[in-house]
mmCIF file of C-alpha atoms in Angstrom:
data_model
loop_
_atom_site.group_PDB
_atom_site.id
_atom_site.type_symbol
_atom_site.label_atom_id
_atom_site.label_comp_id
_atom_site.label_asym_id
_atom_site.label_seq_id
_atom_site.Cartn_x
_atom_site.Cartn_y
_atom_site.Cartn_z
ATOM 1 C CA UNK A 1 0.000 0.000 0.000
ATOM 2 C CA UNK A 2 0.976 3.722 -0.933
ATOM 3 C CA UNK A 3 2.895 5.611 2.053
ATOM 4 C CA UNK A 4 1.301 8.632 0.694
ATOM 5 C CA UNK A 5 -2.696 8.316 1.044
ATOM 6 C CA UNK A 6 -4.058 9.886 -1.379
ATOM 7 C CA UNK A 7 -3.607 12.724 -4.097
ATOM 8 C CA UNK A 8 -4.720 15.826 -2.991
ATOM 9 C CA UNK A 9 -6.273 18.550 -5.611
ATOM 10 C CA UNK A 10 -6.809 21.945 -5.589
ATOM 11 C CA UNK A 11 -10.154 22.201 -4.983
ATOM 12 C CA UNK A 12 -12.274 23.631 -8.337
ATOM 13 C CA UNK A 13 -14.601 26.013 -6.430
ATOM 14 C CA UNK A 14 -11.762 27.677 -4.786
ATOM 15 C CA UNK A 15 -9.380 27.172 -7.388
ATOM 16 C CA UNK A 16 -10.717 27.412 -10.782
ATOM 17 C CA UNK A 17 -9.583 24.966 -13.048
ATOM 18 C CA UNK A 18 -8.123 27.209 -15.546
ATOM 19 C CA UNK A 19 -5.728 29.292 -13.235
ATOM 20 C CA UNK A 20 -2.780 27.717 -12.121
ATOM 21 C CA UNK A 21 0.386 25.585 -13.531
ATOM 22 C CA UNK A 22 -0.881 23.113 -16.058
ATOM 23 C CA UNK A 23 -0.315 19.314 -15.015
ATOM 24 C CA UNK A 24 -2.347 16.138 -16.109
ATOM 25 C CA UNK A 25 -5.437 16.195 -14.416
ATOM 26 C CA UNK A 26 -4.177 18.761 -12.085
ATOM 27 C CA UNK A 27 -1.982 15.857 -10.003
ATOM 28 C CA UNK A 28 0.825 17.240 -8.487
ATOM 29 C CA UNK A 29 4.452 17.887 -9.813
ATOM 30 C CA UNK A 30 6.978 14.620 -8.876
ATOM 31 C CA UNK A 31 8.930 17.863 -7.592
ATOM 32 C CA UNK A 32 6.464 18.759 -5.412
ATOM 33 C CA UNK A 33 5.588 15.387 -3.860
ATOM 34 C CA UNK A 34 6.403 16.215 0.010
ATOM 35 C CA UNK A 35 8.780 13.059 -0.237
ATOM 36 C CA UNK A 36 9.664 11.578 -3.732
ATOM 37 C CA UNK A 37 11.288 8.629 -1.817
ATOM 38 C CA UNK A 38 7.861 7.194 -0.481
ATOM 39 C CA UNK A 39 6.023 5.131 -3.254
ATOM 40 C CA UNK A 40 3.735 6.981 -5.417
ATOM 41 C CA UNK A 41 1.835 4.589 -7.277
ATOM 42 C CA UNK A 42 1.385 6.264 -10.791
ATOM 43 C CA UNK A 43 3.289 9.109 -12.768
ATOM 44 C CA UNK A 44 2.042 10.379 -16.103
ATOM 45 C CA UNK A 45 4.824 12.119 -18.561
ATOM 46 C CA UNK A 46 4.647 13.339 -21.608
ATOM 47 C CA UNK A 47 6.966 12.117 -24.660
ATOM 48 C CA UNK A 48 6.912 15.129 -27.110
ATOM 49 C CA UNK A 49 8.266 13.094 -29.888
ATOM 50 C CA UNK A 50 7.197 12.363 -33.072
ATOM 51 C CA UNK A 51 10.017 11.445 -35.823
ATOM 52 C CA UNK A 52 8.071 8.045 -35.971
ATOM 53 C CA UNK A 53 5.178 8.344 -38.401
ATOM 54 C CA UNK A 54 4.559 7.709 -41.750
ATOM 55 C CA UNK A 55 1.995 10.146 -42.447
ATOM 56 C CA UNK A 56 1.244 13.091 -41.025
ATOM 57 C CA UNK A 57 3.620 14.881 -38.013
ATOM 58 C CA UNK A 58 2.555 16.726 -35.151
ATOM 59 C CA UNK A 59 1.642 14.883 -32.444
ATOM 60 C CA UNK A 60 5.096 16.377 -30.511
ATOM 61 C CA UNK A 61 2.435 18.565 -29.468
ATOM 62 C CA UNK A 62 -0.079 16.054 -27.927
ATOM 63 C CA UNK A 63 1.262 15.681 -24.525
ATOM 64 C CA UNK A 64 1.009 19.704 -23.973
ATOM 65 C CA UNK A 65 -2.977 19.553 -25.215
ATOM 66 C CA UNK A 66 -3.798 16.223 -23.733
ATOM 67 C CA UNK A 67 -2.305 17.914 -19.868
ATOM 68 C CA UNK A 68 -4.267 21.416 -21.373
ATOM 69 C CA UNK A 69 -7.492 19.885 -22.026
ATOM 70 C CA UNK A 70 -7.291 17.504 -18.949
ATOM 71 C CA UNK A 71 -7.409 20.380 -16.589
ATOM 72 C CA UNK A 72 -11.526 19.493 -16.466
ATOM 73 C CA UNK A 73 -11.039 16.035 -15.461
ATOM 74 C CA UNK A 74 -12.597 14.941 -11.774
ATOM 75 C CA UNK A 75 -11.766 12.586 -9.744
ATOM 76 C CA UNK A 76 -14.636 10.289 -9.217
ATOM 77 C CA UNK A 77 -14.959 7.407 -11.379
ATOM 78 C CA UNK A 78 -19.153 6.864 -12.200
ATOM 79 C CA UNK A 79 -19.098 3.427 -13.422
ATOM 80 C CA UNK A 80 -16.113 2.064 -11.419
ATOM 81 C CA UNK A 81 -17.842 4.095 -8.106
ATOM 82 C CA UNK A 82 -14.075 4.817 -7.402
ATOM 83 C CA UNK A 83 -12.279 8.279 -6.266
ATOM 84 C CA UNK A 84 -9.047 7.401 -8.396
ATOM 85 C CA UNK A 85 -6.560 9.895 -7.262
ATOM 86 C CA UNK A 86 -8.676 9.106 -3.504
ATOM 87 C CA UNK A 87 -6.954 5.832 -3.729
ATOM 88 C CA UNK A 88 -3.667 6.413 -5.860
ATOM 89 C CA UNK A 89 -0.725 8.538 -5.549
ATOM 90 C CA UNK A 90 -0.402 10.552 -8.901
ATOM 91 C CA UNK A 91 1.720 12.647 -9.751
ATOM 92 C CA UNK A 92 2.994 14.591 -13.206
ATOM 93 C CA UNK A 93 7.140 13.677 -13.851
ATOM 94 C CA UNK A 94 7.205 16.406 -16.548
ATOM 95 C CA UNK A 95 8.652 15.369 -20.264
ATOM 96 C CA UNK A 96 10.898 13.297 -21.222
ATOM 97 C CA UNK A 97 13.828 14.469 -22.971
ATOM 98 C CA UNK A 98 14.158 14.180 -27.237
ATOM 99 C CA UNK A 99 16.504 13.800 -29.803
ATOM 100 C CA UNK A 100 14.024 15.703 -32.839
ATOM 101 C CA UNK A 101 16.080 14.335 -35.584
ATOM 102 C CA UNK A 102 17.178 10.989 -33.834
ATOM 103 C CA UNK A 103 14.277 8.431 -33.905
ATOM 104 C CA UNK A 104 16.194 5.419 -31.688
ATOM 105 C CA UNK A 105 17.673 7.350 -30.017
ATOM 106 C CA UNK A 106 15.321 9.278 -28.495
ATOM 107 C CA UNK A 107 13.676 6.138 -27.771
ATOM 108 C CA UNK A 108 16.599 5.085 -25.801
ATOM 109 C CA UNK A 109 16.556 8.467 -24.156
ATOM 110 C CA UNK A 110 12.955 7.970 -23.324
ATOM 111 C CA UNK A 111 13.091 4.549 -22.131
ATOM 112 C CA UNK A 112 15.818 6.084 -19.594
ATOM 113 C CA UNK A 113 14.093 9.073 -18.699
ATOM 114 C CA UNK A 114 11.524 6.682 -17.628
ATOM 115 C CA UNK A 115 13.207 3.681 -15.963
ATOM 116 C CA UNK A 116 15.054 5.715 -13.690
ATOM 117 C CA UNK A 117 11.768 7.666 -12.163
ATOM 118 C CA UNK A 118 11.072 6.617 -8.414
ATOM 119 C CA UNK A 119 10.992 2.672 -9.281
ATOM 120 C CA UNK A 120 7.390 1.854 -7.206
ATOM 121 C CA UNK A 121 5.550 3.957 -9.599
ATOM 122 C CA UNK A 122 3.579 2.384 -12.832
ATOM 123 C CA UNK A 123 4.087 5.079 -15.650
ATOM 124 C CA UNK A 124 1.720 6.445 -17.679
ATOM 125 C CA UNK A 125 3.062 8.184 -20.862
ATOM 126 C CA UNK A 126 1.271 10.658 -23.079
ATOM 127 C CA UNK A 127 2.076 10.813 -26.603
ATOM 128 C CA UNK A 128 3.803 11.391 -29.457
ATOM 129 C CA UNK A 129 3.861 9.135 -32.326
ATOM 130 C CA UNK A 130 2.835 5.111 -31.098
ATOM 131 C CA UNK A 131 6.878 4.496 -31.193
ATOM 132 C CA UNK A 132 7.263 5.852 -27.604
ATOM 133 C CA UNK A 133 5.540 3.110 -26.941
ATOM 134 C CA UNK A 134 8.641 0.554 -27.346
ATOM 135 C CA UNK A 135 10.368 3.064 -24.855
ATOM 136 C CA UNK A 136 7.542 2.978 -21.594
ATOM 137 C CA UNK A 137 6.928 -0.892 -22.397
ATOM 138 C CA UNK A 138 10.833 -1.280 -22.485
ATOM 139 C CA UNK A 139 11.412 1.287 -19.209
ATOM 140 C CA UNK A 140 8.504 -0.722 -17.303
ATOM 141 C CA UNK A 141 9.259 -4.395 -18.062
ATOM 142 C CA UNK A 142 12.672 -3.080 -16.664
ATOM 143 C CA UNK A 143 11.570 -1.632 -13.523
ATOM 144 C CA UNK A 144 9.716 -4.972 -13.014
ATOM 145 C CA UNK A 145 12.770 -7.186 -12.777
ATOM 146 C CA UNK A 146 11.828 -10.334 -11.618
ATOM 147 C CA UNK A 147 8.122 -9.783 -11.046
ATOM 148 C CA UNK A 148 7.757 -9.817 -14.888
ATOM 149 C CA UNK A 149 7.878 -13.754 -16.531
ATOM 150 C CA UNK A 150 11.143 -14.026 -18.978
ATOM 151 C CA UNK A 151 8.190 -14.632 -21.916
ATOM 152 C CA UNK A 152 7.171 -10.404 -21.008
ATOM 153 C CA UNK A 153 4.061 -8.695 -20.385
ATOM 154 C CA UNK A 154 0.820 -9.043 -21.748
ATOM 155 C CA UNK A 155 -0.467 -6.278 -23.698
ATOM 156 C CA UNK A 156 -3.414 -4.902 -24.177
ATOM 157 C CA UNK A 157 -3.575 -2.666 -27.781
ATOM 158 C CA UNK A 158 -6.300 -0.097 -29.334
ATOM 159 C CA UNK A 159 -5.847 0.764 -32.535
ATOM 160 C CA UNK A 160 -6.732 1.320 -36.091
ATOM 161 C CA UNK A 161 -3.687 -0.724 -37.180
ATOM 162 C CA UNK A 162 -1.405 -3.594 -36.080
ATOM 163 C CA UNK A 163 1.767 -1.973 -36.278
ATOM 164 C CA UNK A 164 3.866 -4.866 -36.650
ATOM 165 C CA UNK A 165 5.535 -4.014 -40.102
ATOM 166 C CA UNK A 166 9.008 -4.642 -39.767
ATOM 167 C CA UNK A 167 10.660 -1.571 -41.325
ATOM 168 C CA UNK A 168 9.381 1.270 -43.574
ATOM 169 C CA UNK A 169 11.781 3.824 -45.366
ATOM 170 C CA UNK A 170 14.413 1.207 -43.828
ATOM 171 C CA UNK A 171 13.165 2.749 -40.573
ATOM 172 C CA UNK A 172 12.693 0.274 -38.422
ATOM 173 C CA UNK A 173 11.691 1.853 -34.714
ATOM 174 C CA UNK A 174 8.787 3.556 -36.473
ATOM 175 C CA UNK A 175 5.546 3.750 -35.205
ATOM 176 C CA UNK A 176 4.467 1.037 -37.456
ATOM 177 C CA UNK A 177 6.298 -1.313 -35.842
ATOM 178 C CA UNK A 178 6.016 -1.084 -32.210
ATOM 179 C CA UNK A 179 4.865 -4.606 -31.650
ATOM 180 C CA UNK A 180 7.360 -6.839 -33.891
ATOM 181 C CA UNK A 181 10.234 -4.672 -31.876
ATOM 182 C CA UNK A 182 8.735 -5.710 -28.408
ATOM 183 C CA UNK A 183 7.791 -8.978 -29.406
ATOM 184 C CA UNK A 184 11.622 -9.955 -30.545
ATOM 185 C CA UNK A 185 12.685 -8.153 -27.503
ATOM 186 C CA UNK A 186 10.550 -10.772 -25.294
ATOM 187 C CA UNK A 187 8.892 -6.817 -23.649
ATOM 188 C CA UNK A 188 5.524 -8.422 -24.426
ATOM 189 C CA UNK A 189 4.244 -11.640 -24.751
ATOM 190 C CA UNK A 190 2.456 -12.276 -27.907
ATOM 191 C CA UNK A 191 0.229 -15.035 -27.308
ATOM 192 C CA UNK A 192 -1.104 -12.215 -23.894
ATOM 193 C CA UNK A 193 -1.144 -9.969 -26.630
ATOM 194 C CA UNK A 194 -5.283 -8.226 -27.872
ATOM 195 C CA UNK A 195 -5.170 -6.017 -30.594
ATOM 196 C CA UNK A 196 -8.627 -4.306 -30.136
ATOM 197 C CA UNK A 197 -10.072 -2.294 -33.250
ATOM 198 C CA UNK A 198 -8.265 -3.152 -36.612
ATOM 199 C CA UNK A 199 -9.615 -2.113 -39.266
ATOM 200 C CA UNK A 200 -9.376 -0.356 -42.607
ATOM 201 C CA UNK A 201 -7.586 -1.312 -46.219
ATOM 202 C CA UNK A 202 -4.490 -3.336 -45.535
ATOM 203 C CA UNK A 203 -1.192 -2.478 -48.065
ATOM 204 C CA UNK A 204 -1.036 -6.451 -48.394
ATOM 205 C CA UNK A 205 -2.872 -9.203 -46.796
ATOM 206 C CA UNK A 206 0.525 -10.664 -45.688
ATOM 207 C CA UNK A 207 0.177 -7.466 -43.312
ATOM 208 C CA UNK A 208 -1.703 -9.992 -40.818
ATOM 209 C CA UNK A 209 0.802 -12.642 -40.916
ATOM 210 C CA UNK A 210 3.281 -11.755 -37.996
ATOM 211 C CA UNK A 211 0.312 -11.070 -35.495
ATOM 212 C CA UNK A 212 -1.161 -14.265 -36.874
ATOM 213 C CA UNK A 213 1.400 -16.634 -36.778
ATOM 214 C CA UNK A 214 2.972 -15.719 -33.378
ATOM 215 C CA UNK A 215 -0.332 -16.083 -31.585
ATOM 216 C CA UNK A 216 -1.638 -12.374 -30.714
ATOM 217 C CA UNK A 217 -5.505 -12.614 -30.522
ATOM 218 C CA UNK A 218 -6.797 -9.843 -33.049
ATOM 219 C CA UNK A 219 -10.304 -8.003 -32.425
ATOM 220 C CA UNK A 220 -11.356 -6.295 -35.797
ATOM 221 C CA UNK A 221 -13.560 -3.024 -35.648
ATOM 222 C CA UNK A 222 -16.222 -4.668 -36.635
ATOM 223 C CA UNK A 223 -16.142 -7.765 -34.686
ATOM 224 C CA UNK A 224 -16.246 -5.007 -31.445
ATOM 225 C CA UNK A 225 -18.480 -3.348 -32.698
ATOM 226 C CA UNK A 226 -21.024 -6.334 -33.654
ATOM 227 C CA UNK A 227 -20.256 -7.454 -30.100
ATOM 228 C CA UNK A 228 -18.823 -10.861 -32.000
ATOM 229 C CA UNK A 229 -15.196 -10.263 -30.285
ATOM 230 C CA UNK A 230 -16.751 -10.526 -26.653
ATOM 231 C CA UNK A 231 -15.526 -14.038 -26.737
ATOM 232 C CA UNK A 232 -11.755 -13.878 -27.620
ATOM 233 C CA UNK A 233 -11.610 -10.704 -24.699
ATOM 234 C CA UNK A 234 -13.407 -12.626 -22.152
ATOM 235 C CA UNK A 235 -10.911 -15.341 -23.136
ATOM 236 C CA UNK A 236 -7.823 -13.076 -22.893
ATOM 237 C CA UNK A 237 -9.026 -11.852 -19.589
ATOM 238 C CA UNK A 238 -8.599 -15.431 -18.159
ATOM 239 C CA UNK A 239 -5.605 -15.904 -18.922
ATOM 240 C CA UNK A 240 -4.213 -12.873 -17.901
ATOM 241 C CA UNK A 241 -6.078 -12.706 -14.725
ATOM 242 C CA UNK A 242 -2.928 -12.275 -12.856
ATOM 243 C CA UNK A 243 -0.073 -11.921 -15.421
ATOM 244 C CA UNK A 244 1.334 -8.113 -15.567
ATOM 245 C CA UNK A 245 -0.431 -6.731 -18.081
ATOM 246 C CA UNK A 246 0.589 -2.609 -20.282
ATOM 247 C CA UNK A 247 -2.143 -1.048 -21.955
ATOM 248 C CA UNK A 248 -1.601 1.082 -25.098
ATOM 249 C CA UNK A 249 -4.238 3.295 -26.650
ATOM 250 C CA UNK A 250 -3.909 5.164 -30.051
ATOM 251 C CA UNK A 251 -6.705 7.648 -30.515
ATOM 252 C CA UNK A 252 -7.124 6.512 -34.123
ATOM 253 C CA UNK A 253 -8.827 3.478 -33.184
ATOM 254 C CA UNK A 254 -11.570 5.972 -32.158
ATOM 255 C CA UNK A 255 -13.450 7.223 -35.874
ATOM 256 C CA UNK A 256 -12.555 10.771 -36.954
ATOM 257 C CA UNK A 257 -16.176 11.746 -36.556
ATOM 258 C CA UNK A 258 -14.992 11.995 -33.244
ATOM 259 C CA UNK A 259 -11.230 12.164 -32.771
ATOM 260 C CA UNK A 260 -10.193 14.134 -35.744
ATOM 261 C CA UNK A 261 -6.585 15.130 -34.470
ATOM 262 C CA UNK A 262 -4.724 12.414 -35.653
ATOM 263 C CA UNK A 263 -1.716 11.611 -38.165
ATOM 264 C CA UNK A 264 -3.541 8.561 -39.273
ATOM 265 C CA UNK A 265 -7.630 8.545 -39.029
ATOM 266 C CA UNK A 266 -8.932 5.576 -40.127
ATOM 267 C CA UNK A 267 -13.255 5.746 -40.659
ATOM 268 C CA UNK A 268 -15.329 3.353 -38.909
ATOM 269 C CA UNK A 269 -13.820 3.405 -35.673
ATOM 270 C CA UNK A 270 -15.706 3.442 -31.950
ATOM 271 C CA UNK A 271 -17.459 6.646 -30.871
ATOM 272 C CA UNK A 272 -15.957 8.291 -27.779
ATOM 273 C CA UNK A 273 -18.677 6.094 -25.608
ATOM 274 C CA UNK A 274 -17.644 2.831 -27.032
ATOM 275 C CA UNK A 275 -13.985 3.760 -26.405
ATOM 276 C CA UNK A 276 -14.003 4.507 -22.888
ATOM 277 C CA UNK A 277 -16.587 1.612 -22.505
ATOM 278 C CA UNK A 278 -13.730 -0.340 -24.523
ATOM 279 C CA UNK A 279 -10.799 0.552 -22.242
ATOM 280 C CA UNK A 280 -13.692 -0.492 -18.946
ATOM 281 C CA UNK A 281 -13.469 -4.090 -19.930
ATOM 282 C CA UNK A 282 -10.522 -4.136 -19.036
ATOM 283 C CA UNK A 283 -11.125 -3.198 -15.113
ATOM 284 C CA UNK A 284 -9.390 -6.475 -12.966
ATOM 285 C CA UNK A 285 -6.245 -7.102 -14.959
ATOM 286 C CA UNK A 286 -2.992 -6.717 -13.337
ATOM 287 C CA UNK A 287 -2.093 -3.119 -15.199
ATOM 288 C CA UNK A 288 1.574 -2.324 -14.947
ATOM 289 C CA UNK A 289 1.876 0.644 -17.412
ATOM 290 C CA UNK A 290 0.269 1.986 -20.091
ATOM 291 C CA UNK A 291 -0.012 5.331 -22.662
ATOM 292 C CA UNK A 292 -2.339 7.199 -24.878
ATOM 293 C CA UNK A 293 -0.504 8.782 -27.722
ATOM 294 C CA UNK A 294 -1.260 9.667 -31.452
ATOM 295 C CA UNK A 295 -3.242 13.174 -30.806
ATOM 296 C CA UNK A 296 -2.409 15.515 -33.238
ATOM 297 C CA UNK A 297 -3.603 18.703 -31.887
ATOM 298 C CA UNK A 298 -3.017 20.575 -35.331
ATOM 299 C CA UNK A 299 -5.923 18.418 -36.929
ATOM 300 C CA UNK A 300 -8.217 19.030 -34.025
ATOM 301 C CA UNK A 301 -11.070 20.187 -33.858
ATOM 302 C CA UNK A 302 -12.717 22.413 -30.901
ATOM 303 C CA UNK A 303 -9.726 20.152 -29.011
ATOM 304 C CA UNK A 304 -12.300 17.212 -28.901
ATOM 305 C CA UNK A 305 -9.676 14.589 -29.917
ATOM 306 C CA UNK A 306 -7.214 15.931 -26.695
ATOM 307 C CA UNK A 307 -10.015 16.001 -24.206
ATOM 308 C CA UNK A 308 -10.824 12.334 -25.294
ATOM 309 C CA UNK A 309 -7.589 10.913 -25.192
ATOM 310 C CA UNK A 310 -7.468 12.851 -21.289
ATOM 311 C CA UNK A 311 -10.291 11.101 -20.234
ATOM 312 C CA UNK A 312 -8.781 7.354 -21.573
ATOM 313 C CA UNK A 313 -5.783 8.119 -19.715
ATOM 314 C CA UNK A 314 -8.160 8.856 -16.804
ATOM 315 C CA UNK A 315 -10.008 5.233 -17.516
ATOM 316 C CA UNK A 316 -6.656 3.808 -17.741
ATOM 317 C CA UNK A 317 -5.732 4.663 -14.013
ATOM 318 C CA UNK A 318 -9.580 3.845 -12.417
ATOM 319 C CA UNK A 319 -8.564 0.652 -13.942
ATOM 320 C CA UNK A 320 -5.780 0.526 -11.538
ATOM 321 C CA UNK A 321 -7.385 2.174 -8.796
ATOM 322 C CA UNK A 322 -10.386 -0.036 -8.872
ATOM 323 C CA UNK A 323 -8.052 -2.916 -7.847
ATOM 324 C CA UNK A 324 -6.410 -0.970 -5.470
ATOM 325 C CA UNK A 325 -9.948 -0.790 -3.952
ATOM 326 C CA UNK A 326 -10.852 -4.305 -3.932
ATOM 327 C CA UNK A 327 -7.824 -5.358 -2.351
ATOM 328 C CA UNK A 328 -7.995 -3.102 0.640
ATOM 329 C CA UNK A 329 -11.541 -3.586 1.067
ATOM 330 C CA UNK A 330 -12.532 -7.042 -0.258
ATOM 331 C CA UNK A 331 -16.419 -7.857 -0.303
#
């Protein structure tokens, strides 16, 4: 349990919610933390880095409108009935530091940045292209040592697209191919490995065959949203029940209609509803880490696309502070 017992926030009808230093969610700066050295339980940073895509760039500038538009997020969970930052320690460890011209490496510099943060805290990263990723699933199956099996962590994936190419433009730490770098890596585990909400026109069929020969359970947009993929996520839920588990969310998986900002949109994605509802299923797995990246706040509209992606990193920490709950107060 968390030395520190909960997260206190300004409070919105003294302090308004748009006065003030801007922080994700309005959690407190690691600096600021009375005593960095106790265990705080989650920290949220932003990678401003976006030398990965293949499409369009800007999402260096996520992180800074995903913390803007998150300064309306409360604290209370509806659906989970839990007050997240009531039960978690949060707090906001700033940016990492980036290499604009140098993809791997700042990856590498990332993945540092990250690993060496007080090592009891689960770490949330904000977005950036999808390849920062690689660096918060390589800086957290790190930190876990020994708790993590040698096979790596099982990984929970919305998106639009599988991103397990193995190199584009020669690239090959893209954002395209995440995966197939964590996978060989042995960061993930790809038979404990849902990819939720493929869907679009494929370059090649053969774009399937790496996800589908080493085992990772794919969920097309359709099959979600026809409620015919229920099956293969109740089935990844049991066996996963207990195994440490990142989640990664790329805003395209949600349609345009709704997330516009975006380097890559892809049609016939979930509505906002169905992607927070999405990201609830989830609630009881062991979560270890997770991000939300792929806002592009330059293809935004009325900032709907950063205030989404705000409230999924929200979801993604109730998920964490549900369990938290249940295991100090057990029914």
């Amino acid at each position: 349990m968390p030395s520190l017992p909960r997260t206190v926030l300004p409070n919105s009808r003294v302090t308004p919610r748009f006065s003030g230093l801007v922080t994700f969610a309005r959690y407190p700066r690691l600096v600021d933390v009375p005593d960095a050295s106790q265990p705080v339980d989650w920290l949220v940073y932003g990678a401003a880095h976006d030398a990965g895509v293949t499409f369009r760039p800007g999402a260096r500038f996520g992180p800074r409108a995903i913390r803007e538009a998150s300064q309306y997020l409360k604290q209370y969970h509806l659906e989970h009935r839990v007050d997240v930052p009531g039960v978690l320690s949060l707090a906001d460890a700033g940016d990492a530091p980036v290499q604009p011209y140098l993809l791997q490496q700042t990856l590498s510099e990332v993945a540092s940045f990250a690993a060496a943060l007080p090592p009891a805290a689960k770490l949330l990263a904000l977005g950036g292209d999808h390849s920062i990723a690689y660096a918060n699933m390589k800086a957290t199956r790190q930190r876990l040592g020994e708790r993590c099996p040698p096979e790596g962590m099982a990984l929970v994936h919305f998106d639009s697209h599988l991103d397990t190419v193995d190199a584009v433009w020669g690239e090959r730490f893209g954002h395209a191919s995440v995966f197939i770098r964590a996978i060989e890596e042995k960061i993930i585990d790809p038979s404990r490995m849902i990819s939720i909400g493929i869907k679009g026109p494929l370059n090649t069929p053969s774009d399937l065959d790496y996800a589908q020969r080493h085992g990772v359970t794919l969920v097309t947009g359709e099959q979600h949203r026809s409620g015919a993929g229920r099956a293969a996520i109740e089935a990844f839920l049991a066996r996963t029940a207990t195994h440490p588990t990142y989640l990664t969310f790329d805003i395209d998986v949600v349609d345009p209609a709704f997330a516009p900002g975006t380097g890559t949109p892809c049609p016939g994605g979930m509505s906002s509803a169905e992607a927070l509802a999405a990201v609830r299923q989830f609630a009881g797995v062991n979560l270890v880490g997770g991000d939300v990246v792929e806002v592009l706040p330059d293809r935004d509209v009325s900032g709907i696309t950063a205030f989404l992606a705000a409230h999924v990193a929200f979801e993604i920490l109730a998920i964490d502070a549900l369990r938290a709950q249940r295991e100090r107060h057990p029914a």
